[in-house]
mmCIF file with all atom_site columns, C-alpha atoms in Angstrom:
data_model
loop_
_atom_site.group_PDB
_atom_site.id
_atom_site.type_symbol
_atom_site.label_atom_id
_atom_site.label_alt_id
_atom_site.label_comp_id
_atom_site.label_asym_id
_atom_site.label_entity_id
_atom_site.label_seq_id
_atom_site.pdbx_PDB_ins_code
_atom_site.Cartn_x
_atom_site.Cartn_y
_atom_site.Cartn_z
_atom_site.occupancy
_atom_site.B_iso_or_equiv
_atom_site.pdbx_formal_charge
_atom_site.auth_seq_id
_atom_site.auth_comp_id
_atom_site.auth_asym_id
_atom_site.auth_atom_id
_atom_site.pdbx_PDB_model_num
ATOM 1  C CA . UNK Z 1 1  ? 0.000   0.000   0.000   1.00 47.00 ? 1  UNK Z CA 1
ATOM 2  C CA . UNK Z 1 2  ? 1.233   3.481   -0.762  1.00 46.00 ? 2  UNK Z CA 1
ATOM 3  C CA . UNK Z 1 3  ? 1.593   6.051   1.971   1.00 48.00 ? 3  UNK Z CA 1
ATOM 4  C CA . UNK Z 1 4  ? 1.052   9.533   0.647   1.00 50.00 ? 4  UNK Z CA 1
ATOM 5  C CA . UNK Z 1 5  ? -0.109  12.873  1.985   1.00 58.00 ? 5  UNK Z CA 1
ATOM 6  C CA . UNK Z 1 6  ? -3.766  13.779  1.695   1.00 68.00 ? 6  UNK Z CA 1
ATOM 7  C CA . UNK Z 1 7  ? -5.014  14.038  -1.876  1.00 84.00 ? 7  UNK Z CA 1
ATOM 8  C CA . UNK Z 1 8  ? -8.169  15.951  -2.794  1.00 91.00 ? 8  UNK Z CA 1
ATOM 9  C CA . UNK Z 1 9  ? -10.221 15.118  -5.877  1.00 94.00 ? 9  UNK Z CA 1
ATOM 10 C CA . UNK Z 1 10 ? -12.728 12.663  -7.270  1.00 96.00 ? 10 UNK Z CA 1
ATOM 11 C CA . UNK Z 1 11 ? -11.981 9.149   -5.969  1.00 96.00 ? 11 UNK Z CA 1
ATOM 12 C CA . UNK Z 1 12 ? -12.387 6.165   -8.323  1.00 97.00 ? 12 UNK Z CA 1
ATOM 13 C CA . UNK Z 1 13 ? -12.254 2.648   -6.842  1.00 97.00 ? 13 UNK Z CA 1
ATOM 14 C CA . UNK Z 1 14 ? -11.232 -0.216  -9.158  1.00 95.00 ? 14 UNK Z CA 1
ATOM 15 C CA . UNK Z 1 15 ? -11.605 -3.676  -7.592  1.00 94.00 ? 15 UNK Z CA 1
ATOM 16 C CA . UNK Z 1 16 ? -9.482  -6.375  -9.241  1.00 92.00 ? 16 UNK Z CA 1
ATOM 17 C CA . UNK Z 1 17 ? -10.324 -10.097 -9.330  1.00 91.00 ? 17 UNK Z CA 1
ATOM 18 C CA . UNK Z 1 18 ? -7.252  -10.965 -7.223  1.00 91.00 ? 18 UNK Z CA 1
ATOM 19 C CA . UNK Z 1 19 ? -8.575  -8.883  -4.294  1.00 89.00 ? 19 UNK Z CA 1
ATOM 20 C CA . UNK Z 1 20 ? -6.381  -5.845  -4.836  1.00 92.00 ? 20 UNK Z CA 1
ATOM 21 C CA . UNK Z 1 21 ? -7.989  -2.439  -5.172  1.00 94.00 ? 21 UNK Z CA 1
ATOM 22 C CA . UNK Z 1 22 ? -6.755  0.728   -6.806  1.00 94.00 ? 22 UNK Z CA 1
ATOM 23 C CA . UNK Z 1 23 ? -8.027  4.113   -5.653  1.00 95.00 ? 23 UNK Z CA 1
ATOM 24 C CA . UNK Z 1 24 ? -7.425  6.757   -8.307  1.00 95.00 ? 24 UNK Z CA 1
ATOM 25 C CA . UNK Z 1 25 ? -7.642  10.431  -7.357  1.00 95.00 ? 25 UNK Z CA 1
ATOM 26 C CA . UNK Z 1 26 ? -8.525  12.609  -10.339 1.00 95.00 ? 26 UNK Z CA 1
ATOM 27 C CA . UNK Z 1 27 ? -9.265  16.245  -11.055 1.00 94.00 ? 27 UNK Z CA 1
ATOM 28 C CA . UNK Z 1 28 ? -12.556 15.349  -12.710 1.00 92.00 ? 28 UNK Z CA 1
ATOM 29 C CA . UNK Z 1 29 ? -14.734 12.913  -14.621 1.00 93.00 ? 29 UNK Z CA 1
ATOM 30 C CA . UNK Z 1 30 ? -14.525 12.548  -18.414 1.00 92.00 ? 30 UNK Z CA 1
ATOM 31 C CA . UNK Z 1 31 ? -17.704 12.470  -20.519 1.00 90.00 ? 31 UNK Z CA 1
ATOM 32 C CA . UNK Z 1 32 ? -17.522 8.651   -20.649 1.00 89.00 ? 32 UNK Z CA 1
ATOM 33 C CA . UNK Z 1 33 ? -17.347 8.447   -16.828 1.00 88.00 ? 33 UNK Z CA 1
ATOM 34 C CA . UNK Z 1 34 ? -13.641 7.596   -16.620 1.00 91.00 ? 34 UNK Z CA 1
ATOM 35 C CA . UNK Z 1 35 ? -11.108 9.437   -14.429 1.00 94.00 ? 35 UNK Z CA 1
ATOM 36 C CA . UNK Z 1 36 ? -9.813  12.663  -15.971 1.00 94.00 ? 36 UNK Z CA 1
ATOM 37 C CA . UNK Z 1 37 ? -6.326  13.913  -15.082 1.00 94.00 ? 37 UNK Z CA 1
ATOM 38 C CA . UNK Z 1 38 ? -5.360  11.298  -12.471 1.00 93.00 ? 38 UNK Z CA 1
ATOM 39 C CA . UNK Z 1 39 ? -2.659  12.637  -10.141 1.00 92.00 ? 39 UNK Z CA 1
ATOM 40 C CA . UNK Z 1 40 ? -2.490  9.928   -7.444  1.00 92.00 ? 40 UNK Z CA 1
ATOM 41 C CA . UNK Z 1 41 ? -3.049  6.182   -7.180  1.00 92.00 ? 41 UNK Z CA 1
ATOM 42 C CA . UNK Z 1 42 ? -3.352  4.260   -3.915  1.00 91.00 ? 42 UNK Z CA 1
ATOM 43 C CA . UNK Z 1 43 ? -2.909  0.470   -4.126  1.00 91.00 ? 43 UNK Z CA 1
ATOM 44 C CA . UNK Z 1 44 ? -4.447  -1.813  -1.522  1.00 92.00 ? 44 UNK Z CA 1
ATOM 45 C CA . UNK Z 1 45 ? -3.829  -5.531  -1.163  1.00 90.00 ? 45 UNK Z CA 1
ATOM 46 C CA . UNK Z 1 46 ? -6.544  -7.959  -0.067  1.00 86.00 ? 46 UNK Z CA 1
ATOM 47 C CA . UNK Z 1 47 ? -5.332  -7.496  3.556   1.00 88.00 ? 47 UNK Z CA 1
ATOM 48 C CA . UNK Z 1 48 ? -5.544  -3.686  3.492   1.00 91.00 ? 48 UNK Z CA 1
ATOM 49 C CA . UNK Z 1 49 ? -8.736  -1.831  4.401   1.00 94.00 ? 49 UNK Z CA 1
ATOM 50 C CA . UNK Z 1 50 ? -10.577 0.771   2.352   1.00 94.00 ? 50 UNK Z CA 1
ATOM 51 C CA . UNK Z 1 51 ? -12.496 3.006   4.767   1.00 95.00 ? 51 UNK Z CA 1
ATOM 52 C CA . UNK Z 1 52 ? -15.081 5.131   2.917   1.00 96.00 ? 52 UNK Z CA 1
ATOM 53 C CA . UNK Z 1 53 ? -16.881 7.599   5.185   1.00 96.00 ? 53 UNK Z CA 1
ATOM 54 C CA . UNK Z 1 54 ? -20.688 7.054   5.144   1.00 96.00 ? 54 UNK Z CA 1
ATOM 55 C CA . UNK Z 1 55 ? -21.115 10.725  4.148   1.00 95.00 ? 55 UNK Z CA 1
ATOM 56 C CA . UNK Z 1 56 ? -19.310 10.051  0.843   1.00 96.00 ? 56 UNK Z CA 1
ATOM 57 C CA . UNK Z 1 57 ? -21.762 9.041   -1.870  1.00 97.00 ? 57 UNK Z CA 1
ATOM 58 C CA . UNK Z 1 58 ? -20.322 6.523   -4.336  1.00 97.00 ? 58 UNK Z CA 1
ATOM 59 C CA . UNK Z 1 59 ? -21.826 6.038   -7.819  1.00 95.00 ? 59 UNK Z CA 1
ATOM 60 C CA . UNK Z 1 60 ? -21.224 3.563   -10.648 1.00 93.00 ? 60 UNK Z CA 1
ATOM 61 C CA . UNK Z 1 61 ? -18.577 4.577   -13.197 1.00 86.00 ? 61 UNK Z CA 1
ATOM 62 C CA . UNK Z 1 62 ? -18.269 1.804   -15.777 1.00 83.00 ? 62 UNK Z CA 1
ATOM 63 C CA . UNK Z 1 63 ? -16.387 -1.072  -14.124 1.00 88.00 ? 63 UNK Z CA 1
ATOM 64 C CA . UNK Z 1 64 ? -15.446 1.188   -11.191 1.00 94.00 ? 64 UNK Z CA 1
ATOM 65 C CA . UNK Z 1 65 ? -17.238 3.254   -8.565  1.00 96.00 ? 65 UNK Z CA 1
ATOM 66 C CA . UNK Z 1 66 ? -16.478 6.918   -7.917  1.00 96.00 ? 66 UNK Z CA 1
ATOM 67 C CA . UNK Z 1 67 ? -17.304 9.616   -5.414  1.00 96.00 ? 67 UNK Z CA 1
ATOM 68 C CA . UNK Z 1 68 ? -20.070 11.957  -6.535  1.00 94.00 ? 68 UNK Z CA 1
ATOM 69 C CA . UNK Z 1 69 ? -18.074 14.975  -5.282  1.00 94.00 ? 69 UNK Z CA 1
ATOM 70 C CA . UNK Z 1 70 ? -14.399 15.756  -4.553  1.00 94.00 ? 70 UNK Z CA 1
ATOM 71 C CA . UNK Z 1 71 ? -13.134 14.030  -1.394  1.00 96.00 ? 71 UNK Z CA 1
ATOM 72 C CA . UNK Z 1 72 ? -10.009 13.666  0.765   1.00 94.00 ? 72 UNK Z CA 1
ATOM 73 C CA . UNK Z 1 73 ? -8.017  10.459  0.214   1.00 94.00 ? 73 UNK Z CA 1
ATOM 74 C CA . UNK Z 1 74 ? -5.134  9.521   2.528   1.00 91.00 ? 74 UNK Z CA 1
ATOM 75 C CA . UNK Z 1 75 ? -3.276  6.602   4.054   1.00 85.00 ? 75 UNK Z CA 1
ATOM 76 C CA . UNK Z 1 76 ? -3.714  5.786   7.736   1.00 77.00 ? 76 UNK Z CA 1
ATOM 77 C CA . UNK Z 1 77 ? -1.711  2.774   8.880   1.00 75.00 ? 77 UNK Z CA 1
ATOM 78 C CA . UNK Z 1 78 ? -2.885  -0.258  6.918   1.00 79.00 ? 78 UNK Z CA 1
ATOM 79 C CA . UNK Z 1 79 ? -5.908  1.470   5.409   1.00 89.00 ? 79 UNK Z CA 1
ATOM 80 C CA . UNK Z 1 80 ? -6.858  4.133   2.910   1.00 92.00 ? 80 UNK Z CA 1
ATOM 81 C CA . UNK Z 1 81 ? -9.486  6.613   4.084   1.00 94.00 ? 81 UNK Z CA 1
ATOM 82 C CA . UNK Z 1 82 ? -11.926 8.464   1.847   1.00 95.00 ? 82 UNK Z CA 1
ATOM 83 C CA . UNK Z 1 83 ? -13.616 11.394  3.587   1.00 94.00 ? 83 UNK Z CA 1
ATOM 84 C CA . UNK Z 1 84 ? -15.731 14.374  2.517   1.00 94.00 ? 84 UNK Z CA 1
ATOM 85 C CA . UNK Z 1 85 ? -14.019 17.713  2.024   1.00 88.00 ? 85 UNK Z CA 1
ATOM 86 C CA . UNK Z 1 86 ? -15.056 20.870  3.845   1.00 73.00 ? 86 UNK Z CA 1
ATOM 87 C CA . UNK Z 1 87 ? -18.001 22.630  2.217   1.00 63.00 ? 87 UNK Z CA 1
ATOM 88 C CA . UNK Z 1 88 ? -17.027 26.124  3.386   1.00 57.00 ? 88 UNK Z CA 1
ATOM 89 C CA . UNK Z 1 89 ? -13.953 28.076  4.477   1.00 54.00 ? 89 UNK Z CA 1
ATOM 90 C CA . UNK Z 1 90 ? -14.502 27.193  8.110   1.00 55.00 ? 90 UNK Z CA 1
ATOM 91 C CA . UNK Z 1 91 ? -13.873 29.610  10.970  1.00 61.00 ? 91 UNK Z CA 1
ATOM 92 C CA . UNK Z 1 92 ? -11.650 32.534  10.055  1.00 57.00 ? 92 UNK Z CA 1
ATOM 93 C CA . UNK Z 1 93 ? -9.154  33.952  12.518  1.00 61.00 ? 93 UNK Z CA 1
ATOM 94 C CA . UNK Z 1 94 ? -9.747  37.551  13.591  1.00 54.00 ? 94 UNK Z CA 1
#
């Protein structure tokens, strides 16, 4: 499994027949539903865990599934986490 800093973008999950999974992080979705401008790939073995936050809505994308909106994707020990991104700027310092 790769260990990378947090990536933000549309997450595509590709499950292989051997139990491995690839999580692509892309800038967008092409007209055919495929990842557009992939800038990170996280590889999980059958023993690694993919933890998708319940607030992240996943939709079909051909042979893969993808997040319906941009998300945060990062490694955490032996798992990859997919979490929603902040919807606003948050609290500003005064």
